[in-house]
mmCIF file of C-alpha atoms in Angstrom:
data_model
loop_
_atom_site.group_PDB
_atom_site.id
_atom_site.type_symbol
_atom_site.label_atom_id
_atom_site.label_comp_id
_atom_site.label_asym_id
_atom_site.label_seq_id
_atom_site.Cartn_x
_atom_site.Cartn_y
_atom_site.Cartn_z
ATOM 1 C CA UNK N 1 0.000 0.000 0.000
ATOM 2 C CA UNK N 2 1.147 3.482 -0.764
ATOM 3 C CA UNK N 3 -0.497 6.837 -0.475
ATOM 4 C CA UNK N 4 -0.804 9.311 -3.283
ATOM 5 C CA UNK N 5 -1.915 12.848 -2.530
ATOM 6 C CA UNK N 6 -3.888 14.939 -5.000
ATOM 7 C CA UNK N 7 -4.118 18.617 -4.092
ATOM 8 C CA UNK N 8 -6.777 20.648 -5.882
ATOM 9 C CA UNK N 9 -6.830 24.452 -5.811
ATOM 10 C CA UNK N 10 -9.004 27.010 -7.539
ATOM 11 C CA UNK N 11 -7.047 28.722 -10.302
ATOM 12 C CA UNK N 12 -5.499 31.999 -9.122
ATOM 13 C CA UNK N 13 -7.849 34.138 -11.199
ATOM 14 C CA UNK N 14 -11.020 32.524 -9.779
ATOM 15 C CA UNK N 15 -12.666 34.332 -6.860
ATOM 16 C CA UNK N 16 -12.535 32.219 -3.685
ATOM 17 C CA UNK N 17 -15.153 33.617 -1.268
ATOM 18 C CA UNK N 18 -14.522 30.802 1.258
ATOM 19 C CA UNK N 19 -10.853 31.695 1.453
ATOM 20 C CA UNK N 20 -11.763 35.374 1.768
ATOM 21 C CA UNK N 21 -14.170 34.665 4.632
ATOM 22 C CA UNK N 22 -11.415 32.805 6.473
ATOM 23 C CA UNK N 23 -8.933 35.593 5.809
ATOM 24 C CA UNK N 24 -11.318 38.252 7.133
ATOM 25 C CA UNK N 25 -11.716 36.353 10.395
ATOM 26 C CA UNK N 26 -7.971 36.258 11.081
ATOM 27 C CA UNK N 27 -7.534 39.719 12.669
ATOM 28 C CA UNK N 28 -10.337 38.951 15.148
ATOM 29 C CA UNK N 29 -8.330 35.911 16.200
ATOM 30 C CA UNK N 30 -5.199 37.970 16.674
ATOM 31 C CA UNK N 31 -3.483 36.810 13.479
ATOM 32 C CA UNK N 32 -2.032 39.817 11.702
ATOM 33 C CA UNK N 33 -0.067 40.055 8.530
ATOM 34 C CA UNK N 34 -1.867 37.443 6.440
ATOM 35 C CA UNK N 35 -3.014 39.235 3.332
ATOM 36 C CA UNK N 36 -4.725 36.390 1.478
ATOM 37 C CA UNK N 37 -6.128 32.917 2.110
ATOM 38 C CA UNK N 38 -7.230 30.444 -0.524
ATOM 39 C CA UNK N 39 -8.935 27.210 0.351
ATOM 40 C CA UNK N 40 -8.464 23.975 -1.570
ATOM 41 C CA UNK N 41 -9.114 20.259 -1.388
ATOM 42 C CA UNK N 42 -6.745 17.415 -0.630
ATOM 43 C CA UNK N 43 -7.451 13.829 -1.656
ATOM 44 C CA UNK N 44 -5.432 10.986 -0.124
ATOM 45 C CA UNK N 45 -5.595 7.875 -2.272
ATOM 46 C CA UNK N 46 -4.513 4.579 -0.745
ATOM 47 C CA UNK N 47 -3.167 2.592 -3.669
ATOM 48 C CA UNK N 48 -2.854 -1.187 -3.798
ATOM 49 C CA UNK N 49 0.393 -2.359 -5.368
ATOM 50 C CA UNK N 50 3.374 -0.321 -6.472
ATOM 51 C CA UNK N 51 3.064 3.352 -7.272
ATOM 52 C CA UNK N 52 5.062 3.225 -10.460
ATOM 53 C CA UNK N 53 4.893 5.604 -13.372
ATOM 54 C CA UNK N 54 1.940 3.693 -14.866
ATOM 55 C CA UNK N 55 -0.057 3.983 -11.643
ATOM 56 C CA UNK N 56 0.745 7.683 -11.369
ATOM 57 C CA UNK N 57 -0.347 8.233 -14.949
ATOM 58 C CA UNK N 58 -3.715 6.629 -14.194
ATOM 59 C CA UNK N 59 -4.102 8.773 -11.079
ATOM 60 C CA UNK N 60 -3.235 11.913 -13.046
ATOM 61 C CA UNK N 61 -5.959 10.982 -15.541
ATOM 62 C CA UNK N 62 -8.392 10.457 -12.663
ATOM 63 C CA UNK N 63 -7.466 13.809 -11.152
ATOM 64 C CA UNK N 64 -7.824 15.596 -14.463
ATOM 65 C CA UNK N 65 -11.178 14.064 -15.406
ATOM 66 C CA UNK N 66 -12.884 13.765 -12.024
ATOM 67 C CA UNK N 67 -11.185 15.018 -8.848
ATOM 68 C CA UNK N 68 -10.492 18.428 -10.355
ATOM 69 C CA UNK N 69 -12.494 20.464 -12.833
ATOM 70 C CA UNK N 70 -9.684 21.919 -14.910
ATOM 71 C CA UNK N 71 -11.916 24.719 -16.147
ATOM 72 C CA UNK N 72 -11.642 26.271 -12.688
ATOM 73 C CA UNK N 73 -9.064 24.246 -10.743
ATOM 74 C CA UNK N 74 -5.384 23.269 -10.870
ATOM 75 C CA UNK N 75 -4.136 20.036 -9.337
ATOM 76 C CA UNK N 76 -0.901 18.352 -8.322
ATOM 77 C CA UNK N 77 -0.270 14.635 -7.821
ATOM 78 C CA UNK N 78 2.516 13.342 -5.556
ATOM 79 C CA UNK N 79 3.467 10.267 -3.580
ATOM 80 C CA UNK N 80 3.134 10.897 0.162
ATOM 81 C CA UNK N 81 6.760 10.781 1.338
ATOM 82 C CA UNK N 82 5.753 10.670 5.017
ATOM 83 C CA UNK N 83 3.596 7.589 4.469
ATOM 84 C CA UNK N 84 6.455 6.042 2.493
ATOM 85 C CA UNK N 85 9.036 6.735 5.254
ATOM 86 C CA UNK N 86 6.785 5.265 7.956
ATOM 87 C CA UNK N 87 6.768 1.887 6.241
ATOM 88 C CA UNK I 1 -48.486 10.833 -30.851
ATOM 89 C CA UNK I 2 -47.174 13.762 -28.947
ATOM 90 C CA UNK I 3 -43.560 14.472 -28.075
ATOM 91 C CA UNK I 4 -41.936 12.395 -25.341
ATOM 92 C CA UNK I 5 -39.694 14.373 -23.019
ATOM 93 C CA UNK I 6 -37.486 12.492 -20.566
ATOM 94 C CA UNK I 7 -36.727 13.762 -17.054
ATOM 95 C CA UNK I 8 -33.747 12.155 -15.356
ATOM 96 C CA UNK I 9 -33.918 11.346 -11.662
ATOM 97 C CA UNK I 10 -30.544 11.034 -9.933
ATOM 98 C CA UNK I 11 -30.223 10.205 -6.251
ATOM 99 C CA UNK I 12 -30.717 13.673 -4.771
ATOM 100 C CA UNK I 13 -32.831 15.120 -7.597
ATOM 101 C CA UNK I 14 -35.612 17.302 -6.161
ATOM 102 C CA UNK I 15 -37.532 18.790 -9.044
ATOM 103 C CA UNK I 16 -38.236 15.763 -11.231
ATOM 104 C CA UNK I 17 -41.947 15.729 -10.349
ATOM 105 C CA UNK I 18 -42.407 19.456 -10.915
ATOM 106 C CA UNK I 19 -40.569 19.142 -14.218
ATOM 107 C CA UNK I 20 -42.735 16.256 -15.393
ATOM 108 C CA UNK I 21 -45.793 18.252 -14.371
ATOM 109 C CA UNK I 22 -44.625 21.273 -16.382
ATOM 110 C CA UNK I 23 -44.068 19.042 -19.420
ATOM 111 C CA UNK I 24 -47.567 17.620 -19.077
ATOM 112 C CA UNK I 25 -49.114 21.095 -18.700
ATOM 113 C CA UNK I 26 -47.384 22.130 -21.913
ATOM 114 C CA UNK I 27 -49.032 19.219 -23.679
ATOM 115 C CA UNK I 28 -46.140 16.787 -24.055
ATOM 116 C CA UNK I 29 -45.687 13.361 -22.509
ATOM 117 C CA UNK I 30 -43.205 13.222 -19.627
ATOM 118 C CA UNK I 31 -41.045 10.081 -19.422
ATOM 119 C CA UNK I 32 -39.291 9.239 -16.162
ATOM 120 C CA UNK I 33 -35.643 8.250 -16.665
ATOM 121 C CA UNK I 34 -33.472 6.766 -13.939
ATOM 122 C CA UNK I 35 -29.785 7.563 -13.486
ATOM 123 C CA UNK I 36 -28.862 3.905 -14.035
ATOM 124 C CA UNK I 37 -30.740 3.701 -17.346
ATOM 125 C CA UNK I 38 -28.318 3.312 -20.204
ATOM 126 C CA UNK I 39 -31.208 3.571 -22.618
ATOM 127 C CA UNK I 40 -33.013 6.888 -23.053
ATOM 128 C CA UNK I 41 -36.284 5.124 -23.978
ATOM 129 C CA UNK I 42 -36.401 6.869 -27.348
ATOM 130 C CA UNK I 43 -37.421 10.204 -25.924
ATOM 131 C CA UNK I 44 -37.433 13.255 -28.187
ATOM 132 C CA UNK I 45 -35.764 15.549 -25.638
ATOM 133 C CA UNK I 46 -34.404 15.394 -22.078
ATOM 134 C CA UNK I 47 -34.557 17.688 -19.061
ATOM 135 C CA UNK I 48 -31.914 17.402 -16.344
ATOM 136 C CA UNK I 49 -33.784 18.812 -13.365
ATOM 137 C CA UNK I 50 -32.768 20.610 -10.199
ATOM 138 C CA UNK I 51 -31.625 19.119 -6.915
ATOM 139 C CA UNK I 52 -28.376 17.830 -5.484
ATOM 140 C CA UNK I 53 -27.403 14.817 -7.593
ATOM 141 C CA UNK I 54 -25.302 12.334 -5.609
ATOM 142 C CA UNK I 55 -25.276 14.946 -2.843
ATOM 143 C CA UNK I 56 -23.026 17.230 -4.934
ATOM 144 C CA UNK I 57 -20.315 15.744 -2.741
ATOM 145 C CA UNK I 58 -17.336 16.391 -4.998
ATOM 146 C CA UNK I 59 -18.569 19.450 -6.940
ATOM 147 C CA UNK I 60 -22.118 20.238 -8.010
ATOM 148 C CA UNK I 61 -22.978 17.829 -10.811
ATOM 149 C CA UNK I 62 -19.533 16.213 -10.965
ATOM 150 C CA UNK I 63 -20.530 12.702 -9.926
ATOM 151 C CA UNK I 64 -23.771 12.674 -11.931
ATOM 152 C CA UNK I 65 -21.790 13.439 -15.043
ATOM 153 C CA UNK I 66 -20.356 9.892 -14.876
ATOM 154 C CA UNK I 67 -23.682 8.105 -14.306
ATOM 155 C CA UNK I 68 -24.807 5.465 -16.848
ATOM 156 C CA UNK I 69 -27.619 7.635 -18.239
ATOM 157 C CA UNK I 70 -25.150 10.396 -19.085
ATOM 158 C CA UNK I 71 -23.127 8.192 -21.437
ATOM 159 C CA UNK I 72 -26.049 7.928 -23.839
ATOM 160 C CA UNK I 73 -27.151 11.486 -23.172
ATOM 161 C CA UNK I 74 -23.760 13.042 -23.952
ATOM 162 C CA UNK I 75 -23.516 11.087 -27.183
ATOM 163 C CA UNK I 76 -27.051 11.965 -28.301
ATOM 164 C CA UNK I 77 -26.826 15.612 -27.223
ATOM 165 C CA UNK I 78 -23.775 15.975 -29.460
ATOM 166 C CA UNK I 79 -25.861 14.485 -32.267
ATOM 167 C CA UNK I 80 -28.643 17.047 -31.759
ATOM 168 C CA UNK I 81 -30.968 15.707 -29.033
ATOM 169 C CA UNK I 82 -32.506 18.729 -27.255
ATOM 170 C CA UNK I 83 -31.389 18.855 -23.618
ATOM 171 C CA UNK I 84 -32.377 21.412 -20.986
ATOM 172 C CA UNK I 85 -30.408 21.582 -17.738
ATOM 173 C CA UNK I 86 -32.062 23.463 -14.897
ATOM 174 C CA UNK I 87 -29.934 24.417 -11.862
ATOM 175 C CA UNK I 88 -28.227 21.145 -10.895
ATOM 176 C CA UNK I 89 -28.886 20.048 -14.472
ATOM 177 C CA UNK I 90 -26.962 23.108 -15.708
ATOM 178 C CA UNK I 91 -24.115 22.173 -13.381
ATOM 179 C CA UNK I 92 -24.121 18.623 -14.789
ATOM 180 C CA UNK I 93 -24.021 19.962 -18.363
ATOM 181 C CA UNK I 94 -20.931 22.074 -17.634
ATOM 182 C CA UNK I 95 -19.237 19.166 -15.843
ATOM 183 C CA UNK I 96 -19.994 17.012 -18.904
ATOM 184 C CA UNK I 97 -18.507 19.741 -21.158
ATOM 185 C CA UNK I 98 -21.714 19.890 -23.166
ATOM 186 C CA UNK I 99 -21.709 23.557 -22.165
ATOM 187 C CA UNK I 100 -18.545 25.630 -21.578
ATOM 188 C CA UNK I 101 -17.466 27.152 -18.269
ATOM 189 C CA UNK I 102 -18.163 25.944 -14.739
ATOM 190 C CA UNK I 103 -20.437 26.605 -11.787
ATOM 191 C CA UNK I 104 -19.073 27.653 -8.398
ATOM 192 C CA UNK I 105 -20.436 28.502 -4.955
ATOM 193 C CA UNK I 106 -22.350 31.775 -4.708
ATOM 194 C CA UNK I 107 -20.034 34.697 -4.006
ATOM 195 C CA UNK I 108 -21.897 35.471 -0.756
ATOM 196 C CA UNK I 109 -21.575 31.805 0.362
ATOM 197 C CA UNK I 110 -25.289 31.529 1.197
ATOM 198 C CA UNK I 111 -28.101 29.504 -0.270
ATOM 199 C CA UNK I 112 -30.413 31.913 -2.047
ATOM 200 C CA UNK I 113 -34.109 31.590 -2.866
ATOM 201 C CA UNK I 114 -36.010 34.409 -4.560
ATOM 202 C CA UNK I 115 -38.166 35.452 -7.479
ATOM 203 C CA UNK I 116 -35.602 36.404 -10.082
ATOM 204 C CA UNK I 117 -35.948 38.737 -13.027
ATOM 205 C CA UNK I 118 -34.252 37.500 -16.190
ATOM 206 C CA UNK I 119 -33.851 38.749 -19.719
ATOM 207 C CA UNK I 120 -34.213 36.223 -22.512
ATOM 208 C CA UNK I 121 -31.253 37.099 -24.738
ATOM 209 C CA UNK I 122 -31.602 34.290 -27.245
ATOM 210 C CA UNK I 123 -35.089 33.230 -28.370
ATOM 211 C CA UNK I 124 -33.806 30.897 -31.061
ATOM 212 C CA UNK I 125 -32.717 27.873 -29.039
ATOM 213 C CA UNK I 126 -34.752 24.667 -28.979
ATOM 214 C CA UNK I 127 -36.103 25.705 -25.568
ATOM 215 C CA UNK I 128 -36.773 29.446 -26.003
ATOM 216 C CA UNK I 129 -38.700 29.787 -29.283
ATOM 217 C CA UNK I 130 -41.885 30.905 -27.536
ATOM 218 C CA UNK I 131 -40.132 33.935 -26.013
ATOM 219 C CA UNK I 132 -39.095 37.152 -27.713
ATOM 220 C CA UNK I 133 -35.461 38.217 -27.609
ATOM 221 C CA UNK I 134 -35.171 40.912 -24.963
ATOM 222 C CA UNK I 135 -38.275 39.757 -23.103
ATOM 223 C CA UNK I 136 -38.050 40.041 -19.312
ATOM 224 C CA UNK I 137 -39.489 37.238 -17.203
ATOM 225 C CA UNK I 138 -39.762 36.378 -13.504
ATOM 226 C CA UNK I 139 -39.046 32.834 -12.396
ATOM 227 C CA UNK I 140 -37.898 31.370 -9.076
ATOM 228 C CA UNK I 141 -34.217 30.893 -8.317
ATOM 229 C CA UNK I 142 -32.888 28.672 -5.521
ATOM 230 C CA UNK I 143 -29.295 27.562 -5.351
ATOM 231 C CA UNK I 144 -26.031 27.279 -3.481
ATOM 232 C CA UNK I 145 -23.693 26.961 -6.477
ATOM 233 C CA UNK I 146 -24.979 29.376 -9.073
ATOM 234 C CA UNK I 147 -21.875 31.426 -9.911
ATOM 235 C CA UNK I 148 -21.136 30.926 -13.585
ATOM 236 C CA UNK I 149 -17.484 31.365 -14.502
ATOM 237 C CA UNK I 150 -15.449 30.929 -17.665
ATOM 238 C CA UNK I 151 -12.238 32.484 -18.943
ATOM 239 C CA UNK I 152 -12.429 35.821 -20.737
ATOM 240 C CA UNK I 153 -11.920 34.221 -24.141
ATOM 241 C CA UNK I 154 -14.880 31.851 -23.644
ATOM 242 C CA UNK I 155 -17.081 34.664 -22.301
ATOM 243 C CA UNK I 156 -16.267 36.865 -25.316
ATOM 244 C CA UNK I 157 -17.006 33.971 -27.641
ATOM 245 C CA UNK I 158 -20.369 33.280 -25.937
ATOM 246 C CA UNK I 159 -21.333 36.948 -26.235
ATOM 247 C CA UNK I 160 -20.197 37.237 -29.841
ATOM 248 C CA UNK I 161 -22.142 34.152 -30.901
ATOM 249 C CA UNK I 162 -25.301 35.105 -28.996
ATOM 250 C CA UNK I 163 -24.922 32.090 -26.752
ATOM 251 C CA UNK I 164 -25.655 33.935 -23.516
ATOM 252 C CA UNK I 165 -29.264 32.791 -23.486
ATOM 253 C CA UNK I 166 -30.384 34.471 -20.220
ATOM 254 C CA UNK I 167 -29.049 37.272 -18.094
ATOM 255 C CA UNK I 168 -29.962 38.369 -14.571
ATOM 256 C CA UNK I 169 -31.665 41.763 -14.527
ATOM 257 C CA UNK I 170 -31.481 44.364 -11.703
ATOM 258 C CA UNK I 171 -29.774 41.945 -9.299
ATOM 259 C CA UNK I 172 -27.031 39.378 -9.730
ATOM 260 C CA UNK I 173 -27.876 36.734 -7.126
ATOM 261 C CA UNK I 174 -24.610 34.778 -7.068
ATOM 262 C CA UNK I 175 -21.707 36.674 -8.616
ATOM 263 C CA UNK I 176 -22.103 35.076 -12.048
ATOM 264 C CA UNK I 177 -19.694 36.625 -14.511
ATOM 265 C CA UNK I 178 -21.335 39.159 -16.848
ATOM 266 C CA UNK I 179 -24.682 38.471 -15.097
ATOM 267 C CA UNK I 180 -25.013 35.197 -16.991
ATOM 268 C CA UNK I 181 -28.010 33.121 -15.887
ATOM 269 C CA UNK I 182 -28.012 30.619 -18.740
ATOM 270 C CA UNK I 183 -26.200 29.677 -21.925
ATOM 271 C CA UNK I 184 -26.641 27.502 -24.981
ATOM 272 C CA UNK I 185 -24.305 25.362 -27.043
ATOM 273 C CA UNK I 186 -23.442 26.330 -30.587
ATOM 274 C CA UNK I 187 -26.247 24.280 -32.150
ATOM 275 C CA UNK I 188 -28.894 25.645 -29.750
ATOM 276 C CA UNK I 189 -30.132 22.191 -28.730
ATOM 277 C CA UNK I 190 -28.403 22.154 -25.320
ATOM 278 C CA UNK I 191 -29.450 24.914 -22.911
ATOM 279 C CA UNK I 192 -28.613 25.370 -19.230
ATOM 280 C CA UNK I 193 -29.864 27.936 -16.727
ATOM 281 C CA UNK I 194 -29.851 28.361 -12.967
ATOM 282 C CA UNK I 195 -33.393 29.667 -12.281
ATOM 283 C CA UNK I 196 -36.319 27.244 -12.360
ATOM 284 C CA UNK I 197 -38.910 27.653 -15.131
ATOM 285 C CA UNK I 198 -40.695 24.467 -14.014
ATOM 286 C CA UNK I 199 -41.734 26.253 -10.800
ATOM 287 C CA UNK I 200 -43.516 29.009 -12.728
ATOM 288 C CA UNK I 201 -46.052 27.204 -14.881
ATOM 289 C CA UNK I 202 -49.262 27.662 -12.892
ATOM 290 C CA UNK I 203 -50.711 30.931 -11.570
ATOM 291 C CA UNK I 204 -51.542 29.416 -8.190
ATOM 292 C CA UNK I 205 -47.953 28.835 -7.053
ATOM 293 C CA UNK I 206 -44.506 30.330 -7.172
ATOM 294 C CA UNK I 207 -44.317 33.802 -8.622
ATOM 295 C CA UNK I 208 -48.029 33.704 -9.430
ATOM 296 C CA UNK I 209 -47.030 34.002 -13.058
ATOM 297 C CA UNK I 210 -46.527 31.388 -15.716
ATOM 298 C CA UNK I 211 -43.360 32.851 -17.190
ATOM 299 C CA UNK I 212 -41.641 29.457 -17.168
ATOM 300 C CA UNK I 213 -44.174 27.613 -19.287
ATOM 301 C CA UNK I 214 -42.823 28.775 -22.678
ATOM 302 C CA UNK I 215 -39.691 26.645 -22.127
ATOM 303 C CA UNK I 216 -41.855 23.565 -22.374
ATOM 304 C CA UNK I 217 -44.215 24.802 -25.072
ATOM 305 C CA UNK I 218 -41.167 25.910 -27.114
ATOM 306 C CA UNK I 219 -39.659 22.444 -27.190
ATOM 307 C CA UNK I 220 -43.011 20.826 -27.853
ATOM 308 C CA UNK I 221 -43.627 23.073 -30.856
ATOM 309 C CA UNK I 222 -40.122 22.461 -32.108
ATOM 310 C CA UNK I 223 -40.526 18.691 -31.864
ATOM 311 C CA UNK I 224 -44.008 18.555 -33.338
ATOM 312 C CA UNK I 225 -43.037 20.789 -36.268
ATOM 313 C CA UNK I 226 -39.798 18.915 -36.855
#
């Protein structure tokens, strides 16, 4: 078993009202100096078998067609190094 | 034989009954379709109705787009089958890339429910023939994810080709770019909009007006005259 992480973020030019709402709350909580917050999604995929280039290619296809909507979102795919090291 | 118009029910669809009722009031025969149906039962047109298909758990409409019924629908829509997507149906049509752009959460982050004024910009689609271009109508709007976005190039292209089918008037309820409430594909057979015409087909309920009924009479006329 290995873990692959897919991070999905709204493209920089797309308004993120959730992120803005979080950012506006920060001064009330005593956090100063944070000028912008953007909120995204993280998917952790537990993969059976080896995470070789073929497996990563399939996961990239999955991310591109389903986990992210590439009209509005960017995504990255990576093997979770922490999960790997803990083995 | 009158026209047969399919209405797809996904788990989480809410407005399938109202939509079938609107189709019947317009004089066509509503046909219930289930999300697991691979076969569209030889309907002449399809409405993807409002609701929260598959809970909208990933993004609005994203999971429904991969349901069995959508395989046939995407293929046939590309071949000219008239398809109307209302609210969640509009979201499904953008996720399926039958319509350009994408739908995002309202800019104010709240669910919104109101009588909405719209302008019919394009009265030449399969679903808008019984309106006049420029006509203003009131129909209910109720959504969480109604903010239409697309890149500037796509928006310019939609405007230039007259494919912005409906625009919000006086008040933009969700931050939609360029006040876009609904769009059509190039051929005019696929139309999506956020507000709900099926809730404005009888004077007793909703806005008290029947401004939504022409959607369903338009398609009926189109199919019967075809």
